[in-house]
PDB file of C-alpha atoms in Angstrom:
ATOM      1  CA  MET A   1      -2.544   8.134  -9.448  1.00  0.00           C
ATOM      2  CA  CYS A   2      -3.357   5.678  -6.679  1.00  0.00           C
ATOM      3  CA  GLY A   3      -2.685   6.373  -3.025  1.00  0.00           C
ATOM      4  CA  ILE A   4      -1.291   4.092  -0.313  1.00  0.00           C
ATOM      5  CA  VAL A   5      -1.355   4.548   3.458  1.00  0.00           C
ATOM      6  CA  GLY A   6      -0.152   2.102   6.100  1.00  0.00           C
ATOM      7  CA  TYR A   7      -0.168   2.300   9.898  1.00  0.00           C
ATOM      8  CA  VAL A   8       1.125   0.144  12.744  1.00  0.00           C
ATOM      9  CA  GLY A   9       1.070   1.261  16.363  1.00  0.00           C
ATOM     10  CA  GLY A  10      -0.949   1.568  19.531  1.00  0.00           C
ATOM     11  CA  GLU A  11      -4.042   3.282  18.128  1.00  0.00           C
ATOM     12  CA  ALA A  12      -6.967   1.791  16.253  1.00  0.00           C
ATOM     13  CA  SER A  13      -5.618   1.780  12.709  1.00  0.00           C
ATOM     14  CA  LEU A  14      -8.752   2.346  10.634  1.00  0.00           C
ATOM     15  CA  PRO A  15      -9.474   5.976  11.626  1.00  0.00           C
ATOM     16  CA  VAL A  16      -5.796   6.760  10.963  1.00  0.00           C
ATOM     17  CA  LEU A  17      -5.938   5.107   7.538  1.00  0.00           C
ATOM     18  CA  ILE A  18      -9.177   6.843   6.542  1.00  0.00           C
ATOM     19  CA  GLU A  19      -7.714  10.204   7.546  1.00  0.00           C
ATOM     20  CA  GLY A  20      -4.553   9.479   5.541  1.00  0.00           C
ATOM     21  CA  LEU A  21      -6.493   8.420   2.444  1.00  0.00           C
ATOM     22  CA  LYS A  22      -8.536  11.612   2.580  1.00  0.00           C
ATOM     23  CA  ARG A  23      -5.248  13.544   2.546  1.00  0.00           C
ATOM     24  CA  LEU A  24      -4.433  11.797  -0.743  1.00  0.00           C
ATOM     25  CA  GLU A  25      -7.768  12.489  -2.457  1.00  0.00           C
ATOM     26  CA  TYR A  26      -6.110  15.157  -4.604  1.00  0.00           C
ATOM     27  CA  ARG A  27      -4.363  12.320  -6.482  1.00  0.00           C
ATOM     28  CA  GLY A  28      -7.708  11.147  -7.885  1.00  0.00           C
ATOM     29  CA  TYR A  29      -9.399   7.763  -7.391  1.00  0.00           C
ATOM     30  CA  ASP A  30     -12.489   5.694  -8.188  1.00  0.00           C
ATOM     31  CA  SER A  31     -12.538   3.244  -5.249  1.00  0.00           C
ATOM     32  CA  ALA A  32     -11.016   2.781  -1.809  1.00  0.00           C
ATOM     33  CA  GLY A  33     -10.218  -0.120   0.484  1.00  0.00           C
ATOM     34  CA  LEU A  34      -8.419  -1.333   3.599  1.00  0.00           C
ATOM     35  CA  ALA A  35      -6.765  -4.515   4.862  1.00  0.00           C
ATOM     36  CA  PHE A  36      -6.402  -4.872   8.622  1.00  0.00           C
ATOM     37  CA  PHE A  37      -6.224  -7.296  11.515  1.00  0.00           C
ATOM     38  CA  ASP A  38      -9.420  -7.578  13.539  1.00  0.00           C
ATOM     39  CA  HIS A  39      -8.837  -9.654  16.687  1.00  0.00           C
ATOM     40  CA  GLY A  40      -6.012 -11.464  14.886  1.00  0.00           C
ATOM     41  CA  THR A  41      -7.945 -12.147  11.667  1.00  0.00           C
ATOM     42  CA  LEU A  42      -6.801 -10.548   8.410  1.00  0.00           C
ATOM     43  CA  ARG A  43      -9.807  -8.755   6.920  1.00  0.00           C
ATOM     44  CA  ILE A  44     -10.452  -6.682   3.800  1.00  0.00           C
ATOM     45  CA  ALA A  45     -13.052  -3.952   3.283  1.00  0.00           C
ATOM     46  CA  LYS A  46     -13.334  -2.093  -0.033  1.00  0.00           C
ATOM     47  CA  LYS A  47     -15.879  -0.053  -1.913  1.00  0.00           C
ATOM     48  CA  GLN A  48     -16.246   1.582  -5.317  1.00  0.00           C
ATOM     49  CA  GLY A  49     -16.734   5.337  -5.197  1.00  0.00           C
ATOM     50  CA  ARG A  50     -15.762   7.910  -2.607  1.00  0.00           C
ATOM     51  CA  ILE A  51     -13.906   7.264   0.625  1.00  0.00           C
ATOM     52  CA  VAL A  52     -17.068   8.255   2.515  1.00  0.00           C
ATOM     53  CA  ASN A  53     -18.769   5.139   1.073  1.00  0.00           C
ATOM     54  CA  LEU A  54     -16.071   2.951   2.610  1.00  0.00           C
ATOM     55  CA  GLU A  55     -16.190   4.980   5.812  1.00  0.00           C
ATOM     56  CA  ALA A  56     -19.956   4.467   6.133  1.00  0.00           C
ATOM     57  CA  MET A  57     -19.582   0.708   5.653  1.00  0.00           C
ATOM     58  CA  LEU A  58     -16.915   0.532   8.379  1.00  0.00           C
ATOM     59  CA  GLN A  59     -18.994   2.721  10.669  1.00  0.00           C
ATOM     60  CA  GLN A  60     -21.945   0.345  10.351  1.00  0.00           C
ATOM     61  CA  GLU A  61     -19.761  -2.519  11.582  1.00  0.00           C
ATOM     62  CA  GLY A  62     -18.365  -0.469  14.475  1.00  0.00           C
ATOM     63  CA  LEU A  63     -14.847  -0.743  13.077  1.00  0.00           C
ATOM     64  CA  LEU A  64     -14.076   2.981  13.366  1.00  0.00           C
ATOM     65  CA  ASP A  65     -14.434   2.918  17.147  1.00  0.00           C
ATOM     66  CA  PRO A  66     -11.157   4.280  18.642  1.00  0.00           C
ATOM     67  CA  ALA A  67     -11.249   1.328  21.044  1.00  0.00           C
ATOM     68  CA  ALA A  68     -11.442  -1.238  18.213  1.00  0.00           C
ATOM     69  CA  ALA A  69      -8.731  -3.899  18.287  1.00  0.00           C
ATOM     70  CA  ASN A  70      -7.202  -3.167  14.880  1.00  0.00           C
ATOM     71  CA  ARG A  71      -3.690  -1.835  15.443  1.00  0.00           C
ATOM     72  CA  ILE A  72      -2.253  -2.374  11.987  1.00  0.00           C
ATOM     73  CA  GLY A  73      -3.570  -1.889   8.463  1.00  0.00           C
ATOM     74  CA  ILE A  74      -2.970  -0.736   4.907  1.00  0.00           C
ATOM     75  CA  GLY A  75      -5.274   1.484   2.856  1.00  0.00           C
ATOM     76  CA  HIS A  76      -5.567   2.312  -0.825  1.00  0.00           C
ATOM     77  CA  THR A  77      -7.337   4.598  -3.249  1.00  0.00           C
ATOM     78  CA  ARG A  78      -7.437   3.224  -6.799  1.00  0.00           C
ATOM     79  CA  TRP A  79      -7.453   4.945 -10.168  1.00  0.00           C
ATOM     80  CA  ALA A  80      -8.440   2.235 -12.654  1.00  0.00           C
ATOM     81  CA  THR A  81      -5.871   1.101 -15.225  1.00  0.00           C
ATOM     82  CA  HIS A  82      -6.208  -2.697 -15.475  1.00  0.00           C
ATOM     83  CA  GLY A  83      -9.900  -3.454 -15.020  1.00  0.00           C
ATOM     84  CA  ALA A  84     -12.956  -1.246 -14.690  1.00  0.00           C
ATOM     85  CA  PRO A  85     -13.855   0.601 -11.469  1.00  0.00           C
ATOM     86  CA  SER A  86     -15.703  -1.895  -9.232  1.00  0.00           C
ATOM     87  CA  ASP A  87     -15.753  -3.358  -5.740  1.00  0.00           C
ATOM     88  CA  VAL A  88     -13.986  -6.485  -7.018  1.00  0.00           C
ATOM     89  CA  ASN A  89     -11.189  -4.582  -8.758  1.00  0.00           C
ATOM     90  CA  ALA A  90     -10.672  -2.247  -5.794  1.00  0.00           C
ATOM     91  CA  HIS A  91      -7.653  -2.854  -3.570  1.00  0.00           C
ATOM     92  CA  PRO A  92      -6.512  -4.526  -1.370  1.00  0.00           C
ATOM     93  CA  HIS A  93      -6.210  -7.890  -3.107  1.00  0.00           C
ATOM     94  CA  ARG A  94      -5.845 -11.141  -1.232  1.00  0.00           C
ATOM     95  CA  SER A  95      -3.872 -14.231  -2.214  1.00  0.00           C
ATOM     96  CA  GLU A  96      -5.934 -17.340  -2.935  1.00  0.00           C
ATOM     97  CA  ASP A  97      -4.828 -18.987   0.320  1.00  0.00           C
ATOM     98  CA  GLY A  98      -5.910 -15.888   2.259  1.00  0.00           C
ATOM     99  CA  ARG A  99      -2.448 -15.431   3.738  1.00  0.00           C
ATOM    100  CA  PHE A 100      -1.409 -12.163   2.052  1.00  0.00           C
ATOM    101  CA  ALA A 101      -3.142  -8.851   1.361  1.00  0.00           C
ATOM    102  CA  VAL A 102      -1.573  -6.369  -1.066  1.00  0.00           C
ATOM    103  CA  VAL A 103      -2.096  -2.762  -2.128  1.00  0.00           C
ATOM    104  CA  HIS A 104      -0.276  -1.509  -5.208  1.00  0.00           C
ATOM    105  CA  ASN A 105       0.358   1.784  -6.921  1.00  0.00           C
ATOM    106  CA  GLY A 106       1.864   1.596 -10.417  1.00  0.00           C
ATOM    107  CA  ILE A 107       1.841  -0.603 -13.508  1.00  0.00           C
ATOM    108  CA  ILE A 108       3.096  -4.195 -13.795  1.00  0.00           C
ATOM    109  CA  GLU A 109       4.268  -4.447 -17.399  1.00  0.00           C
ATOM    110  CA  ASN A 110       4.686  -8.245 -17.439  1.00  0.00           C
ATOM    111  CA  GLU A 111       1.321  -8.827 -15.770  1.00  0.00           C
ATOM    112  CA  GLN A 112      -0.028 -11.080 -18.540  1.00  0.00           C
ATOM    113  CA  ASP A 113       2.987 -13.404 -18.470  1.00  0.00           C
ATOM    114  CA  LEU A 114       2.816 -13.676 -14.678  1.00  0.00           C
ATOM    115  CA  ARG A 115      -0.957 -14.216 -14.766  1.00  0.00           C
ATOM    116  CA  ASN A 116      -0.567 -17.022 -17.315  1.00  0.00           C
ATOM    117  CA  PHE A 117       2.136 -18.647 -15.169  1.00  0.00           C
ATOM    118  CA  LEU A 118      -0.025 -18.516 -12.042  1.00  0.00           C
ATOM    119  CA  ILE A 119      -3.068 -19.871 -13.885  1.00  0.00           C
ATOM    120  CA  ARG A 120      -0.922 -22.846 -14.937  1.00  0.00           C
ATOM    121  CA  GLN A 121      -0.161 -23.362 -11.232  1.00  0.00           C
ATOM    122  CA  GLY A 122      -3.900 -23.594 -10.588  1.00  0.00           C
ATOM    123  CA  VAL A 123      -4.494 -20.085  -9.251  1.00  0.00           C
ATOM    124  CA  VAL A 124      -8.014 -18.721  -9.797  1.00  0.00           C
ATOM    125  CA  PHE A 125      -8.201 -14.940 -10.201  1.00  0.00           C
ATOM    126  CA  CYS A 126     -11.057 -12.839  -8.830  1.00  0.00           C
ATOM    127  CA  SER A 127     -10.314  -9.509 -10.529  1.00  0.00           C
ATOM    128  CA  GLU A 128      -9.061  -8.009 -13.782  1.00  0.00           C
ATOM    129  CA  THR A 129      -6.216  -6.107 -12.116  1.00  0.00           C
ATOM    130  CA  ASP A 130      -2.474  -6.472 -12.498  1.00  0.00           C
ATOM    131  CA  SER A 131      -2.219  -5.951  -8.729  1.00  0.00           C
ATOM    132  CA  GLU A 132      -3.905  -9.250  -7.830  1.00  0.00           C
ATOM    133  CA  VAL A 133      -1.031 -10.990  -9.605  1.00  0.00           C
ATOM    134  CA  ILE A 134       1.339  -9.694  -6.919  1.00  0.00           C
ATOM    135  CA  ALA A 135      -0.646 -11.197  -4.031  1.00  0.00           C
ATOM    136  CA  HIS A 136      -0.766 -14.634  -5.683  1.00  0.00           C
ATOM    137  CA  LEU A 137       2.908 -14.430  -6.658  1.00  0.00           C
ATOM    138  CA  ILE A 138       3.991 -13.718  -3.073  1.00  0.00           C
ATOM    139  CA  ALA A 139       1.898 -16.666  -1.865  1.00  0.00           C
ATOM    140  CA  TRP A 140       3.408 -18.940  -4.537  1.00  0.00           C
ATOM    141  CA  HIS A 141       6.962 -18.040  -3.487  1.00  0.00           C
ATOM    142  CA  ALA A 142       6.049 -18.538   0.178  1.00  0.00           C
ATOM    143  CA  ARG A 143       4.803 -22.050  -0.597  1.00  0.00           C
ATOM    144  CA  GLN A 144       7.931 -22.835  -2.611  1.00  0.00           C
ATOM    145  CA  ALA A 145      10.181 -21.641   0.218  1.00  0.00           C
ATOM    146  CA  GLY A 146       8.318 -23.718   2.796  1.00  0.00           C
ATOM    147  CA  PRO A 147       8.146 -23.172   6.551  1.00  0.00           C
ATOM    148  CA  GLY A 148      11.010 -21.524   8.398  1.00  0.00           C
ATOM    149  CA  HIS A 149      11.560 -18.686   5.927  1.00  0.00           C
ATOM    150  CA  HIS A 150      10.753 -15.100   6.876  1.00  0.00           C
ATOM    151  CA  TRP A 151       7.823 -13.828   4.818  1.00  0.00           C
ATOM    152  CA  ARG A 152       9.977 -10.915   3.679  1.00  0.00           C
ATOM    153  CA  HIS A 153      11.885 -13.476   1.607  1.00  0.00           C
ATOM    154  CA  ALA A 154       8.722 -14.375  -0.358  1.00  0.00           C
ATOM    155  CA  VAL A 155       7.957 -10.693  -0.972  1.00  0.00           C
ATOM    156  CA  GLN A 156      11.514 -10.112  -2.216  1.00  0.00           C
ATOM    157  CA  LEU A 157      11.341 -13.053  -4.629  1.00  0.00           C
ATOM    158  CA  ALA A 158       7.989 -11.875  -5.969  1.00  0.00           C
ATOM    159  CA  VAL A 159       9.302  -8.346  -6.460  1.00  0.00           C
ATOM    160  CA  ASN A 160      12.271  -9.749  -8.381  1.00  0.00           C
ATOM    161  CA  ASP A 161       9.771 -11.216 -10.874  1.00  0.00           C
ATOM    162  CA  LEU A 162       8.035  -7.883 -11.524  1.00  0.00           C
ATOM    163  CA  SER A 163       8.723  -5.516 -14.415  1.00  0.00           C
ATOM    164  CA  GLY A 164       7.283  -2.032 -14.201  1.00  0.00           C
ATOM    165  CA  SER A 165       6.624   0.551 -11.529  1.00  0.00           C
ATOM    166  CA  TYR A 166       5.197  -0.174  -8.131  1.00  0.00           C
ATOM    167  CA  ALA A 167       4.784   0.918  -4.561  1.00  0.00           C
ATOM    168  CA  LEU A 168       3.494  -1.962  -2.450  1.00  0.00           C
ATOM    169  CA  GLY A 169       2.029  -2.475   0.978  1.00  0.00           C
ATOM    170  CA  VAL A 170       1.757  -6.082   2.177  1.00  0.00           C
ATOM    171  CA  LEU A 171       0.220  -7.763   5.227  1.00  0.00           C
ATOM    172  CA  CYS A 172       0.675 -11.426   6.154  1.00  0.00           C
ATOM    173  CA  SER A 173      -1.882 -13.318   8.254  1.00  0.00           C
ATOM    174  CA  ASP A 174       0.961 -15.047  10.160  1.00  0.00           C
ATOM    175  CA  GLU A 175       2.527 -11.718  11.184  1.00  0.00           C
ATOM    176  CA  PRO A 176      -0.110  -9.439  12.745  1.00  0.00           C
ATOM    177  CA  GLU A 177       2.494  -7.086  14.236  1.00  0.00           C
ATOM    178  CA  SER A 178       4.277  -5.925  11.072  1.00  0.00           C
ATOM    179  CA  MET A 179       3.843  -4.846   7.461  1.00  0.00           C
ATOM    180  CA  ILE A 180       6.174  -4.718   4.481  1.00  0.00           C
ATOM    181  CA  VAL A 181       6.357  -1.903   1.942  1.00  0.00           C
ATOM    182  CA  VAL A 182       8.354  -1.771  -1.297  1.00  0.00           C
ATOM    183  CA  ARG A 183       9.229   1.036  -3.698  1.00  0.00           C
ATOM    184  CA  GLN A 184      10.231   0.881  -7.366  1.00  0.00           C
ATOM    185  CA  ASP A 185       9.648   3.902  -9.650  1.00  0.00           C
ATOM    186  CA  SER A 186       6.603   4.921  -7.614  1.00  0.00           C
ATOM    187  CA  PRO A 187       6.830   7.248  -4.604  1.00  0.00           C
ATOM    188  CA  LEU A 188       6.706   5.872  -1.067  1.00  0.00           C
ATOM    189  CA  ILE A 189       7.687   7.430   2.250  1.00  0.00           C
ATOM    190  CA  ILE A 190       7.790   6.326   5.877  1.00  0.00           C
ATOM    191  CA  GLY A 191       6.458   8.545   8.654  1.00  0.00           C
ATOM    192  CA  LEU A 192       8.267   7.997  11.949  1.00  0.00           C
ATOM    193  CA  GLY A 193       6.522   8.181  15.316  1.00  0.00           C
ATOM    194  CA  ASP A 194       7.014   7.110  18.924  1.00  0.00           C
ATOM    195  CA  HIS A 195       5.786   3.516  19.138  1.00  0.00           C
ATOM    196  CA  TRP A 196       4.039   3.803  15.779  1.00  0.00           C
ATOM    197  CA  GLN A 197       5.049   4.017  12.117  1.00  0.00           C
ATOM    198  CA  MET A 198       3.282   4.970   8.897  1.00  0.00           C
ATOM    199  CA  ALA A 199       3.912   4.481   5.188  1.00  0.00           C
ATOM    200  CA  ALA A 200       2.347   6.551   2.431  1.00  0.00           C
ATOM    201  CA  SER A 201       2.518   7.505  -1.223  1.00  0.00           C
ATOM    202  CA  ASP A 202       2.979  11.148  -0.313  1.00  0.00           C
ATOM    203  CA  ILE A 203       3.872  13.304   2.671  1.00  0.00           C
ATOM    204  CA  PRO A 204       0.419  14.914   3.249  1.00  0.00           C
ATOM    205  CA  ALA A 205      -0.933  11.546   4.445  1.00  0.00           C
ATOM    206  CA  VAL A 206       1.369  11.589   7.497  1.00  0.00           C
ATOM    207  CA  LEU A 207       1.901  15.304   8.071  1.00  0.00           C
ATOM    208  CA  ARG A 208      -0.752  15.723  10.758  1.00  0.00           C
ATOM    209  CA  ARG A 209       0.983  13.075  12.864  1.00  0.00           C
ATOM    210  CA  THR A 210       4.674  13.524  12.221  1.00  0.00           C
ATOM    211  CA  ARG A 211       7.203  15.681  10.406  1.00  0.00           C
ATOM    212  CA  ARG A 212       9.897  13.003  10.583  1.00  0.00           C
ATOM    213  CA  VAL A 213       9.999  11.044   7.335  1.00  0.00           C
ATOM    214  CA  ILE A 214      12.246   8.718   5.379  1.00  0.00           C
ATOM    215  CA  ILE A 215      11.962   8.831   1.603  1.00  0.00           C
ATOM    216  CA  LEU A 216      12.611   5.316   0.329  1.00  0.00           C
ATOM    217  CA  HIS A 217      14.916   4.743  -2.638  1.00  0.00           C
ATOM    218  CA  ASP A 218      14.011   2.691  -5.697  1.00  0.00           C
ATOM    219  CA  GLY A 219      14.433  -0.983  -4.865  1.00  0.00           C
ATOM    220  CA  ASP A 220      14.005  -0.446  -1.120  1.00  0.00           C
ATOM    221  CA  MET A 221      11.927  -2.736   1.056  1.00  0.00           C
ATOM    222  CA  ALA A 222      10.970  -1.776   4.604  1.00  0.00           C
ATOM    223  CA  GLU A 223       9.490  -3.856   7.402  1.00  0.00           C
ATOM    224  CA  LEU A 224       7.486  -1.702   9.800  1.00  0.00           C
ATOM    225  CA  SER A 225       6.428  -2.506  13.352  1.00  0.00           C
ATOM    226  CA  ALA A 226       5.259  -0.294  16.197  1.00  0.00           C
ATOM    227  CA  GLU A 227       8.816  -0.094  17.515  1.00  0.00           C
ATOM    228  CA  GLY A 228      10.550   0.969  14.309  1.00  0.00           C
ATOM    229  CA  CYS A 229      11.431   0.060  10.749  1.00  0.00           C
ATOM    230  CA  GLN A 230      14.123  -1.986   9.073  1.00  0.00           C
ATOM    231  CA  ILE A 231      15.069  -0.989   5.536  1.00  0.00           C
ATOM    232  CA  PHE A 232      16.674  -3.284   2.978  1.00  0.00           C
ATOM    233  CA  ASP A 233      18.071  -2.395  -0.435  1.00  0.00           C
ATOM    234  CA  ALA A 234      17.322  -4.099  -3.752  1.00  0.00           C
ATOM    235  CA  TYR A 235      19.819  -6.865  -2.870  1.00  0.00           C
ATOM    236  CA  GLY A 236      18.155  -7.591   0.466  1.00  0.00           C
ATOM    237  CA  LEU A 237      20.958  -6.000   2.480  1.00  0.00           C
ATOM    238  CA  PRO A 238      20.255  -3.683   5.451  1.00  0.00           C
ATOM    239  CA  ALA A 239      20.301  -0.060   4.297  1.00  0.00           C
ATOM    240  CA  ASP A 240      20.578   3.271   6.114  1.00  0.00           C
ATOM    241  CA  ARG A 241      18.357   6.029   4.768  1.00  0.00           C
ATOM    242  CA  ASP A 242      18.435   9.640   5.878  1.00  0.00           C
ATOM    243  CA  GLU A 243      15.633  10.964   8.040  1.00  0.00           C
ATOM    244  CA  SER A 244      14.158  14.283   6.874  1.00  0.00           C
ATOM    245  CA  TRP A 245      12.273  16.942   8.820  1.00  0.00           C
ATOM    246  CA  ILE A 246       9.325  18.365   6.876  1.00  0.00           C
ATOM    247  CA  ASP A 247       8.652  22.011   7.647  1.00  0.00           C
ATOM    248  CA  TRP A 248       5.954  22.593   4.990  1.00  0.00           C
ATOM    249  CA  ASP A 249       2.306  22.914   5.866  1.00  0.00           C
ATOM    250  CA  THR A 250      -0.239  20.434   4.491  1.00  0.00           C
ATOM    251  CA  GLU A 251      -1.270  22.573   1.513  1.00  0.00           C
ATOM    252  CA  ALA A 252       2.351  23.127   0.478  1.00  0.00           C
ATOM    253  CA  ALA A 253       2.986  19.390   0.798  1.00  0.00           C
ATOM    254  CA  GLU A 254       0.052  18.605  -1.486  1.00  0.00           C
ATOM    255  CA  LYS A 255       1.517  20.968  -4.078  1.00  0.00           C
ATOM    256  CA  GLY A 256       4.723  18.922  -4.063  1.00  0.00           C
ATOM    257  CA  GLY A 257       6.986  21.972  -4.038  1.00  0.00           C
ATOM    258  CA  PHE A 258       5.190  23.742  -6.898  1.00  0.00           C
ATOM    259  CA  GLU A 259       3.750  27.216  -6.462  1.00  0.00           C
ATOM    260  CA  HIS A 260       0.293  26.266  -7.761  1.00  0.00           C
ATOM    261  CA  PHE A 261      -1.670  23.023  -8.262  1.00  0.00           C
ATOM    262  CA  MET A 262      -1.990  23.844 -11.979  1.00  0.00           C
ATOM    263  CA  ILE A 263       1.802  23.944 -12.390  1.00  0.00           C
ATOM    264  CA  LYS A 264       2.066  20.648 -10.487  1.00  0.00           C
ATOM    265  CA  GLU A 265      -0.522  19.013 -12.755  1.00  0.00           C
ATOM    266  CA  ILE A 266       1.261  20.291 -15.884  1.00  0.00           C
ATOM    267  CA  HIS A 267       4.487  18.650 -14.704  1.00  0.00           C
ATOM    268  CA  GLU A 268       2.600  15.431 -13.940  1.00  0.00           C
ATOM    269  CA  GLU A 269       1.133  15.150 -17.455  1.00  0.00           C
ATOM    270  CA  PRO A 270       3.929  12.937 -18.896  1.00  0.00           C
ATOM    271  CA  GLN A 271       3.490  10.458 -16.037  1.00  0.00           C
ATOM    272  CA  ALA A 272      -0.298  10.550 -16.451  1.00  0.00           C
ATOM    273  CA  VAL A 273       0.045   9.745 -20.164  1.00  0.00           C
ATOM    274  CA  ARG A 274       2.454   6.864 -19.413  1.00  0.00           C
ATOM    275  CA  GLN A 275       0.119   5.401 -16.795  1.00  0.00           C
ATOM    276  CA  THR A 276      -2.851   5.686 -19.160  1.00  0.00           C
ATOM    277  CA  LEU A 277      -1.115   4.007 -22.101  1.00  0.00           C
ATOM    278  CA  ALA A 278       1.038   1.401 -20.319  1.00  0.00           C
ATOM    279  CA  PRO A 279      -1.708  -1.193 -19.654  1.00  0.00           C
ATOM    280  CA  ARG A 280      -2.935  -0.814 -23.235  1.00  0.00           C
ATOM    281  CA  LEU A 281       0.433  -1.476 -24.906  1.00  0.00           C
ATOM    282  CA  ARG A 282       1.013  -5.074 -25.956  1.00  0.00           C
ATOM    283  CA  GLY A 283       3.814  -6.172 -28.264  1.00  0.00           C
ATOM    284  CA  GLY A 284       4.367  -2.666 -29.599  1.00  0.00           C
ATOM    285  CA  HIS A 285       0.662  -2.191 -30.419  1.00  0.00           C
ATOM    286  CA  LEU A 286      -1.785   0.141 -28.705  1.00  0.00           C
ATOM    287  CA  THR A 287      -5.123  -1.514 -27.837  1.00  0.00           C
ATOM    288  CA  LEU A 288      -8.092   0.755 -27.104  1.00  0.00           C
ATOM    289  CA  ASN A 289     -10.956  -1.703 -26.769  1.00  0.00           C
ATOM    290  CA  GLU A 290     -12.934   0.743 -24.625  1.00  0.00           C
ATOM    291  CA  LEU A 291     -13.532   2.985 -27.650  1.00  0.00           C
ATOM    292  CA  ASN A 292     -15.403   0.277 -29.613  1.00  0.00           C
ATOM    293  CA  LEU A 293     -14.245   1.772 -32.914  1.00  0.00           C
ATOM    294  CA  ASP A 294     -15.063  -0.004 -36.161  1.00  0.00           C
ATOM    295  CA  PRO A 295     -11.788  -1.094 -37.883  1.00  0.00           C
ATOM    296  CA  ASP A 296     -13.182  -0.400 -41.370  1.00  0.00           C
ATOM    297  CA  TRP A 297     -14.159   3.118 -40.329  1.00  0.00           C
ATOM    298  CA  LEU A 298     -10.687   3.729 -38.916  1.00  0.00           C
ATOM    299  CA  ARG A 299      -9.043   2.550 -42.146  1.00  0.00           C
ATOM    300  CA  SER A 300     -11.203   4.993 -44.095  1.00  0.00           C
ATOM    301  CA  LEU A 301      -9.801   8.003 -42.245  1.00  0.00           C
ATOM    302  CA  GLN A 302      -7.447  10.309 -44.118  1.00  0.00           C
ATOM    303  CA  GLN A 303      -4.548  12.039 -42.394  1.00  0.00           C
TER     304      GLN A 303
END
């Protein structure tokens, strides 16, 4: 499972995001990355391997300084499905025009159709991931809508084109004070603070900072700024969602209500199998190119 963390507020965002991602390490990952505004410029930093690799790279650039001018950002830990583990395939992904940065947890089932459509529009892809499709699709809808439309509109239109499961975090270079998050069949919560907000795949990522959370519904989209969040349903209409108070400790939160991690992992097995097979299913056939099995040898096998 991938992990998503977002933060907007008065603090330097990168230390907050790194801390949140470390709280999601139990979900498993093979790379980590961040998108953030640095003096008004939308930047991306990502690295294959452990979060400490990314942390060291940021430290070298002085970006983890608490006084750094990055007050908003989104972070991601990736578990490879589409595309091998690599720096290029790590999230976040940026649209070709550089306007949007996206992190994604889940599987886009119609990725190939959308990729083919975007290639016909002249888009050049950098990675093998289904997630990069989302960034380019948002940018395409933004161009079609033209100036004067809120960028949330482009995100909503792109989401309407997607089939599959996804939790998304999106930044727009024109809007350095807000982020958009979306949930569909993949968990996503909002952590509420005073003059700051967070979004995350799971409660442990925010629990050290707040116990006030909103659990988004499927189809929900939320726009977060330092002063609060606006939530919209799948039809784009304003939606009220209940605020919950979390009284678990961090370890209990990581167990997701189960008594032991082993029991939790047993219950997660069906989802793990679905996420493993989904990107390898095409037209009712299962493709396992990674195994490099000889077709003649396979046909020779007896049941």
